[in-house]
Short mmCIF file of C-alpha atoms and ligand atoms in Angstrom, two decimals:
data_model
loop_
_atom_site.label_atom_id
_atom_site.label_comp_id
_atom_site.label_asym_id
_atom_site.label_seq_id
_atom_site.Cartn_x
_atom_site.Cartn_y
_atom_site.Cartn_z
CA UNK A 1 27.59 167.90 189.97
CA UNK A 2 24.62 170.26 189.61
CA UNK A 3 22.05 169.67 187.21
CA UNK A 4 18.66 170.94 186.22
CA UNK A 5 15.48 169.90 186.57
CA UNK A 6 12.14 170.76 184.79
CA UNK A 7 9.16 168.83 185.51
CA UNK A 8 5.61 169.29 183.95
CA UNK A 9 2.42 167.15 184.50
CA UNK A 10 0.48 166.35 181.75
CA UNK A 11 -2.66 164.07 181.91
CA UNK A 12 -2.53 163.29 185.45
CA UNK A 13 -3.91 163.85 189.01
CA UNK A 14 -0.85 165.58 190.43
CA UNK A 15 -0.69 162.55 192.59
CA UNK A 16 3.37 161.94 191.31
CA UNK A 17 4.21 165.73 191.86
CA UNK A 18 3.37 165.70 195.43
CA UNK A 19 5.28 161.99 195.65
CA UNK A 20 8.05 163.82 194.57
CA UNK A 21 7.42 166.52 197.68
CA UNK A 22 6.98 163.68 199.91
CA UNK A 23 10.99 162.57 199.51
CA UNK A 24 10.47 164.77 202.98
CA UNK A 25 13.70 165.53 204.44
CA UNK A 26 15.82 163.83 202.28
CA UNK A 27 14.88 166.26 199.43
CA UNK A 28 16.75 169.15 201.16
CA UNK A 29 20.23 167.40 200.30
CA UNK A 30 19.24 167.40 196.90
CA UNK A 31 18.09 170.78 196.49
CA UNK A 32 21.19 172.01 197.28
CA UNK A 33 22.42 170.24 193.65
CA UNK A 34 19.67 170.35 192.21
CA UNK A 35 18.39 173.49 190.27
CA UNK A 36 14.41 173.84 189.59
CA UNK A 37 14.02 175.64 186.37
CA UNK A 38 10.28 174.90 185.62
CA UNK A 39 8.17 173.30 188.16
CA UNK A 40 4.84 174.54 187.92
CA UNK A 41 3.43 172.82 191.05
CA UNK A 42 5.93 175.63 192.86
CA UNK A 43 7.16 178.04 191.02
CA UNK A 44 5.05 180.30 188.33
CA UNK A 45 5.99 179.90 184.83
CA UNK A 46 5.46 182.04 181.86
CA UNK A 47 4.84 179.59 178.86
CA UNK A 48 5.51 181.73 176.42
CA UNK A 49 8.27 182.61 175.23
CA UNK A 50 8.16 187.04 175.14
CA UNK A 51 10.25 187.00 172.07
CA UNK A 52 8.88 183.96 170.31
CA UNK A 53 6.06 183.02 168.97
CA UNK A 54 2.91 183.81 170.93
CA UNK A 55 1.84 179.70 170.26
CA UNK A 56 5.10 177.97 170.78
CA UNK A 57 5.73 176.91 174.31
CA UNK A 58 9.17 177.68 176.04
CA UNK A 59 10.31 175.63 178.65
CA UNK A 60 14.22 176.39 180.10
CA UNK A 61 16.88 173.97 179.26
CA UNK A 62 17.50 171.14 182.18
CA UNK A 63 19.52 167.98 181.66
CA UNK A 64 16.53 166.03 183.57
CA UNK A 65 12.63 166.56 183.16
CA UNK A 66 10.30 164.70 184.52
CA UNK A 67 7.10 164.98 183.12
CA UNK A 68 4.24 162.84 184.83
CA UNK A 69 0.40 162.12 182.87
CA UNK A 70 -0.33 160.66 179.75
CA UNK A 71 -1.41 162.63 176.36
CA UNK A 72 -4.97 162.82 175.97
CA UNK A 73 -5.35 166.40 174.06
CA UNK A 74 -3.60 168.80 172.00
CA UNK A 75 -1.70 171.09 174.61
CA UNK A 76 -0.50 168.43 176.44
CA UNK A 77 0.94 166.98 173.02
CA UNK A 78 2.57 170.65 172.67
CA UNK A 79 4.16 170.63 176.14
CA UNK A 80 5.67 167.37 175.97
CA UNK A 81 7.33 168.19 172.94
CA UNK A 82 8.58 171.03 174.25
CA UNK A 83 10.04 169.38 177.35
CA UNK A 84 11.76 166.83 174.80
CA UNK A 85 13.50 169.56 173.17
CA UNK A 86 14.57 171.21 176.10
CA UNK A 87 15.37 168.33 178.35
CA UNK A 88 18.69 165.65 177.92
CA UNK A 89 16.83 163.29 179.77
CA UNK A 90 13.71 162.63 179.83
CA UNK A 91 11.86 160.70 182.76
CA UNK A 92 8.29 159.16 182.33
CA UNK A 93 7.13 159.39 185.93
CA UNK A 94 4.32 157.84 187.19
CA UNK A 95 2.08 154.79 185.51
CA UNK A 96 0.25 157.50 183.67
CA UNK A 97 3.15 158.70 181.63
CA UNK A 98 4.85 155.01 181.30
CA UNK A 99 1.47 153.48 180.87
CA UNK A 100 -1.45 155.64 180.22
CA UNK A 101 -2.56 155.00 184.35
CA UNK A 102 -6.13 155.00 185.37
CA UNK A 103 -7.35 157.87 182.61
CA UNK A 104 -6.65 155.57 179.90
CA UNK A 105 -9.67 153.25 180.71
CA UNK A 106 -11.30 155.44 178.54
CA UNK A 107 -10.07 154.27 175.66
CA UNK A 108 -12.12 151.31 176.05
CA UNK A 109 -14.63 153.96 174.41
CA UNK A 110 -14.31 156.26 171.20
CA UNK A 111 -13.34 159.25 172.86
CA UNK A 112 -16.67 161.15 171.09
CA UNK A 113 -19.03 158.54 172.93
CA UNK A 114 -17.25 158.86 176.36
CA UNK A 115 -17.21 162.72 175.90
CA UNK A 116 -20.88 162.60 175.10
CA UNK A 117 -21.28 159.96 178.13
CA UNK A 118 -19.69 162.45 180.61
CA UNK A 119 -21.77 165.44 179.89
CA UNK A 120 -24.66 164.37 179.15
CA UNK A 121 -26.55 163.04 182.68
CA UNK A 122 -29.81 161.42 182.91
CA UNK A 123 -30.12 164.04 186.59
CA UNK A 124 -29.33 167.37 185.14
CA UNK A 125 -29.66 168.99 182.18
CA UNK A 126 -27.61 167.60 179.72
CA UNK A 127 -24.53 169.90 178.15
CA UNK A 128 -22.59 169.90 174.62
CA UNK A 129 -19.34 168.75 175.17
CA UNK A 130 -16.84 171.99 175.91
CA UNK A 131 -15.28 173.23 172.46
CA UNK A 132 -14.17 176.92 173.18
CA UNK A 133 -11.15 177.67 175.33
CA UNK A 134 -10.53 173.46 175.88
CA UNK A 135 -7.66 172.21 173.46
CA UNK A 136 -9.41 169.68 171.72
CA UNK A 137 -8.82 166.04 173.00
CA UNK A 138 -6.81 163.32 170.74
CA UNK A 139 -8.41 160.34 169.81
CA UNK A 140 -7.46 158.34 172.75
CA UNK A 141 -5.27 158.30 175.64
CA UNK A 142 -1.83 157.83 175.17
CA UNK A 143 1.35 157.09 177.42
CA UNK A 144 4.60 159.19 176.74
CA UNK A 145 6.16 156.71 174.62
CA UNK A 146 4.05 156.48 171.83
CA UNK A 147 4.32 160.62 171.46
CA UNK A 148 8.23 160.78 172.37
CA UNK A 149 10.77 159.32 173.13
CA UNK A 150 11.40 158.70 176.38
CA UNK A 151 14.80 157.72 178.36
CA UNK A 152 13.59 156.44 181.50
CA UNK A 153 10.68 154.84 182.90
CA UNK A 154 9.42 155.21 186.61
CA UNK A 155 6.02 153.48 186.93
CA UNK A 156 3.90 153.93 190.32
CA UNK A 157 0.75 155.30 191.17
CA UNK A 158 2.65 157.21 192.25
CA UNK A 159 6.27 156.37 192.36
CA UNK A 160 7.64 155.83 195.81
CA UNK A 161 8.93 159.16 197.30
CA UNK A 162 12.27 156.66 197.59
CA UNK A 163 12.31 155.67 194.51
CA UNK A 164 12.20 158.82 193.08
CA UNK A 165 14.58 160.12 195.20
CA UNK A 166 16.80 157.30 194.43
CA UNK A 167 17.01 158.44 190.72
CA UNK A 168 17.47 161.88 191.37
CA UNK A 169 20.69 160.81 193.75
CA UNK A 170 21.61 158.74 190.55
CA UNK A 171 21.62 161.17 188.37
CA UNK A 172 23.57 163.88 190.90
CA UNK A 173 26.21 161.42 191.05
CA UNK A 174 26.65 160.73 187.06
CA UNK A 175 24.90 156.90 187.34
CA UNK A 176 22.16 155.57 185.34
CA UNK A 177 19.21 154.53 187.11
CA UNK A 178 18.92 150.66 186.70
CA UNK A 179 15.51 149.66 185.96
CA UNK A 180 13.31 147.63 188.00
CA UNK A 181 13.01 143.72 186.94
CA UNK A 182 11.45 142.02 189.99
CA UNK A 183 7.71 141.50 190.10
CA UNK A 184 5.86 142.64 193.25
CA UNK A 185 6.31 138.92 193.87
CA UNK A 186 9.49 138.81 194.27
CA UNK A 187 9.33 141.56 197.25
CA UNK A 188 6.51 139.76 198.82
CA UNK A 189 7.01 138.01 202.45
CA UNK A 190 3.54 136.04 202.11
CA UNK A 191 3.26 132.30 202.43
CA UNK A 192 3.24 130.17 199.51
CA UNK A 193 1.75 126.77 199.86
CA UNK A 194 0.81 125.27 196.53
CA UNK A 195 -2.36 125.02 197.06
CA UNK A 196 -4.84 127.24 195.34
CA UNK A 197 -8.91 127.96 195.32
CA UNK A 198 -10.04 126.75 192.31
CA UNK A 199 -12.20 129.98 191.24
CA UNK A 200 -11.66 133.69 192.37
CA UNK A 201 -13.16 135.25 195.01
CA UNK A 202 -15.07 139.01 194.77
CA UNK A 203 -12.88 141.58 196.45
CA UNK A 204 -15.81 141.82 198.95
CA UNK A 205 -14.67 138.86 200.93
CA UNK A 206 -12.39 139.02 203.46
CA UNK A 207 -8.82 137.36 203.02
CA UNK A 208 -7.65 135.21 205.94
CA UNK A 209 -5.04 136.34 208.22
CA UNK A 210 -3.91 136.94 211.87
CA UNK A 211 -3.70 140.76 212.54
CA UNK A 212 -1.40 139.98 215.32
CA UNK A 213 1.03 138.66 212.76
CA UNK A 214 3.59 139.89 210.24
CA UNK A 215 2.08 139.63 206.88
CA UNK A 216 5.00 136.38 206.58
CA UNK A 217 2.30 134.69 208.45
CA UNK A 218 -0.55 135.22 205.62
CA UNK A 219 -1.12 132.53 202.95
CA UNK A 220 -0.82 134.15 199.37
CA UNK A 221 -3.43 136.39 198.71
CA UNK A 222 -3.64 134.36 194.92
CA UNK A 223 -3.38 131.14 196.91
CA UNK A 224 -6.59 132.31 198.79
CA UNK A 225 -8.68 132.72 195.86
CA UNK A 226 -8.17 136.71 194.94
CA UNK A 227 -6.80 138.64 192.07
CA UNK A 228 -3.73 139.72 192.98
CA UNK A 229 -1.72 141.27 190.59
CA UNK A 230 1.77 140.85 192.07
CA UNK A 231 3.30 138.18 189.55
CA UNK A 232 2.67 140.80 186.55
CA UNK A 233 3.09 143.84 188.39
CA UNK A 234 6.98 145.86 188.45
CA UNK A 235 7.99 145.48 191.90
CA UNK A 236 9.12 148.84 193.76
CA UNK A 237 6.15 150.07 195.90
CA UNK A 238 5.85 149.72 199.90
CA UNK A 239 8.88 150.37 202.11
CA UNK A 240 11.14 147.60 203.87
CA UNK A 241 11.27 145.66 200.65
CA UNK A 242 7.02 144.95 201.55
CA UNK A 243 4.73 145.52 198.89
CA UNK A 244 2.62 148.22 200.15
CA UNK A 245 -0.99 146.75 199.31
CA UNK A 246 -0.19 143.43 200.76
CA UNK A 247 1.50 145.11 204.27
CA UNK A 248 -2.09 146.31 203.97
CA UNK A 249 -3.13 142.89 203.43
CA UNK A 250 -4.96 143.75 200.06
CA UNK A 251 -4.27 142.51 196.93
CA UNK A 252 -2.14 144.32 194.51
CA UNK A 253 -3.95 146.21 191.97
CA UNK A 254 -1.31 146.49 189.40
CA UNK A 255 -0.77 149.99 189.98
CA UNK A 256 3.40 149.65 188.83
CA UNK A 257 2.29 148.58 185.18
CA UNK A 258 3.89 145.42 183.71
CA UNK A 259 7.35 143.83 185.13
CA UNK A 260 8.53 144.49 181.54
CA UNK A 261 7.64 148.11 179.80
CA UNK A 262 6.23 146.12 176.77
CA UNK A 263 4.54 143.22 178.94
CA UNK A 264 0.78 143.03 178.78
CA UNK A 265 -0.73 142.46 182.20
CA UNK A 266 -4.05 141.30 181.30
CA UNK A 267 -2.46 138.48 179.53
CA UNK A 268 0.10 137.33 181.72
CA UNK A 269 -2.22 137.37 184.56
CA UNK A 270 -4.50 135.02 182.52
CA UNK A 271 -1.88 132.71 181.55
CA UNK A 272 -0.70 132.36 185.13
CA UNK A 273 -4.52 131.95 186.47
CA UNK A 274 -5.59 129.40 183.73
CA UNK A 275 -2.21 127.50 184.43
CA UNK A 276 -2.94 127.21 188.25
CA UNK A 277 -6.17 125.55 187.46
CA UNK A 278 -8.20 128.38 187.88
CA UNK A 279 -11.86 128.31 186.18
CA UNK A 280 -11.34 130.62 183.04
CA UNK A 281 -15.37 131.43 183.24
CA UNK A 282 -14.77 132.71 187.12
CA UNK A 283 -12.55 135.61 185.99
CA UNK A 284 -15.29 138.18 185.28
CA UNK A 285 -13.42 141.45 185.22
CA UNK A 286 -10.65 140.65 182.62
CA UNK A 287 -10.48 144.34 181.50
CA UNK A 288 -9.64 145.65 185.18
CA UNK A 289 -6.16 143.97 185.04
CA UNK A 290 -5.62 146.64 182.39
CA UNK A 291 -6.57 149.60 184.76
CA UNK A 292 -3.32 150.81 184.86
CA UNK A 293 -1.78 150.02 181.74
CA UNK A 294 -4.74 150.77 179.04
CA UNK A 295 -2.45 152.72 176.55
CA UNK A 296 -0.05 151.15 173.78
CA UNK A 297 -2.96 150.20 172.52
CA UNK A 298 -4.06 147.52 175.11
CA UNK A 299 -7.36 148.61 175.91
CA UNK A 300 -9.72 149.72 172.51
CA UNK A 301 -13.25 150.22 171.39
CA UNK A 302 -14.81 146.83 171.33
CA UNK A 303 -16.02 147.84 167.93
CA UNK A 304 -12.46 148.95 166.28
CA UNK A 305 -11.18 145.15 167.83
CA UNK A 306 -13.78 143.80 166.03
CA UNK A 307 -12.75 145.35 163.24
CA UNK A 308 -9.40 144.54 163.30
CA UNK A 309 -10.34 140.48 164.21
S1 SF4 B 401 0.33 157.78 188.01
FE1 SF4 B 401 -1.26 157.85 189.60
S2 SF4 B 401 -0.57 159.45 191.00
FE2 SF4 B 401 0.57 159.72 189.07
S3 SF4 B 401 -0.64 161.18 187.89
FE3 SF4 B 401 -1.32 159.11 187.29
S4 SF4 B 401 -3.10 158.72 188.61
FE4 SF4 B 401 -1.97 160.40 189.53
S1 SF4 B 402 0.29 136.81 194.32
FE1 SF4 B 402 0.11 138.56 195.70
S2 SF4 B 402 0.05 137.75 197.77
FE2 SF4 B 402 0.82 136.14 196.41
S3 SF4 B 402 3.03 136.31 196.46
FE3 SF4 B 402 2.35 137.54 194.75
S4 SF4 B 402 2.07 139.59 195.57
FE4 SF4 B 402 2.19 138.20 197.31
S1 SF4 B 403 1.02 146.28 195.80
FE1 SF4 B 403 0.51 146.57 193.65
S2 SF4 B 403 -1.23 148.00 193.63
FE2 SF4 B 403 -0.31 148.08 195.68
S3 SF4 B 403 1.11 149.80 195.58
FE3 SF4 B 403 2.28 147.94 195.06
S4 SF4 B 403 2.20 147.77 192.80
FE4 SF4 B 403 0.62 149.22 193.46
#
C-alpha cells in the first residue's frame, strides 16, 4: 500500500527530522511507498493556500504526519491544527512533541520573565523583547497533546532512526505500531547487585568500570551512587537492545520521557531513590529529572504552585 506522508516541525531543534534522514539505506525501500507531500526540511512548500485565505495555512492531505516540537507560540498552534485536519494519523515524534523536550524547562518561568531574562544581558546592551514580525509566544510550552489530539506517540531525543523506521514499515503494511512499555531498565545488560551508595554522586565523578569489558561487566550505574534515569525512562534508544547512554557508560538522562505517556518522572524517580535508602536531602537537582518531560503541566512557576498549594 502507498500512503502519504506530511511532516512539519514545530518547537524543536530539527534534531528528529534529520533522525528520520538517518534511517540511511533502509529509507530507500520506503520511499518507493511512501509519498512526501509536505516535508519542509526537503522540499519547498507554499503555506498558503493561492485560493484561500491569505491567513489560513494549507497543508496537502496524507494519511500519516509526523509533526516533531512542542507549541510554544501562535503559528506553531496554527500549523498543528492544520496538520490535524489534513492528516488521518497523526504521529507526535520526538520528546518535544510527546513531552514538551528540553524547551519546556522554561516553563519553570512565566514566559514574560524568561523573555525579559533572554534579552536583556548584563554584557551588551539590553533589547525589548521582539514584537513585530515574531508570532507572539503562548503562555508556556506545551506538548502536542494538550493542543490536539494525537494518535501516536514516539518519544526520543530523537527517536531512533530504527524506530522510526519501524513505524513507517508498520504503517506501509496496514499494522498499528505497538507502543513501547519497557523501561530503559529493562534493555539494560548492567550488573545488579543489591547493594546501593547511600547518597548520590555529582555527575563529575567517574563511574567504575573496565573499558576492556562489555558494559554486562559494569555494576548499575544507580547501584554506584548516580542518577540514572533508566527505571522511569521508555525504553527504545541504543541499538542491539543496549541503551545508548549506558553502552556509553553514562547515565541515562531521561531523554525517552516517562515509561507511561501520563507517568511523571520526577516522581517516580523519587519514590524509587527514597525506597532504596537513598538520603532524600542528597538529591539536589529534583527539577532536572523533568528536563525532558516539563509540559502537561509538570514543571510551573514556583509562584503559580504556590498559588495553587
Ligand atoms: S526531541 Fe530532541 S531532537 Fe527532537 S526536536 Fe526536541 S530537542 Fe530536538
Ligand atoms: S538504573 Fe541505569 S544502569 Fe542501572 S539498570 Fe537501570 S538503566 Fe541500567
Ligand atoms: S539512555 Fe536514556 S538519556 Fe540516553 S538515549 Fe537512552 S533514554 Fe535517552
Amino acid at each position: 500500500m502507498n500512503i502519504r506522508l506530511a511532516a512539519e516541525s514545530l518547537h524543536s531543534c530539527s534534531g528528529c527530522e534529520i533522525s528520520l534522514l538517518n534511517i540511511g539505506e533502509a529509507l530507500i525501500p520506503l520511499l518507493n511507498r511512501l509519498q512526501l507531500v509536505h516535508l519542509p526540511l526537503l522540499m519547498d512548500h507554499k503555506y498558503s493556500d493561492p485560493a484561500g485565505s491569505e491567513t489560513e495555512i494549507s497543508i496537502p492531505k496524507a494519511e500519516i504526519g509526523l509533526v516533531s516540537g512542542g507549541v510554544a507560540n501562535t503559528h506553531q498552534l496554527q500549523v498543528l491544527e492544520a496538520m490535524r485536519k489534513s492528516c488521518t494519523t497523526l504521529v507526535a515524534l520526538g520528546t518535544c512533541g510527546t513531552h514538551g523536550g528540553i524547551p519546556a524547562m522554561i516553563n519553570e518561568w512565566p514566559m514574560a520573565d524568561a523573555l525579559q531574562t533572554v534579552f536583556s544581558t548584563v554584557t551588551t546592551e539590553p533589547v525589548d523583547v521582539p514584537n513585530q514580525d515574531t508570532p507572539p509566544m503562548l503562555d508556556r510550552v506545551y506538548s502536542l497533546d494538550e493542543k490536539t489530539d494525537v494518535d501516536i506517540f514516539l518519544p526520543g531525543c530523537p527517536p531512533d532512526p530504527t524506530i522510526i523506521a519501524r513505524v513507517l514499515e508498520d504503517f506501509l503494511d496496514g499494522l498499528t505500531p505497538e507502543p513501547v512499555t519497557k523501561s530503559v531498565c529493562d534493555t539494560c545488560p548492567t550488573r545488579r547487585t543489591g547493594k546501593s551508595e547511600r547518597k548520590l554522586l555529582r555527575f563529575t565523578a567517574n563511574a567504575r568500570f573496565d573499558s576492556n569489558e562489555s558494559t554486562a561487566s559494569m555494576q548499575c550505574l544507580l547501584e554506584q551512587g548516580f542518577l540514572c534515569m533508566g527505571p522511569v525512562t521508555a525504553g527504545g534508544c541504543g541499538h542491539q537492545g543496549e541503551p545508548a547512554c549506558i553502552r556509553a557508560r553514562v547515565p541515562c538522562r531521561g531523554c525517552y520521557g516517562p515509561v507511561r505517556h501520563q507517568d511523571n518522572q520526577m516522581l517516580g524517580m523519587l519514590n524509587g531513590l527514597v525506597s532504596q535508602g537513598i538520603d532524600f536531602k542528597t538529591i539536589i537537582d529534583r527539577k532536572s529529572m523533568l528536563r525532558f518531560s516539563g509540559a502537561h503541566g509538570r514543571l510551573r512557576p514556583l509562584k503559580e504552585k504556590k498559588r495553587a498549594s
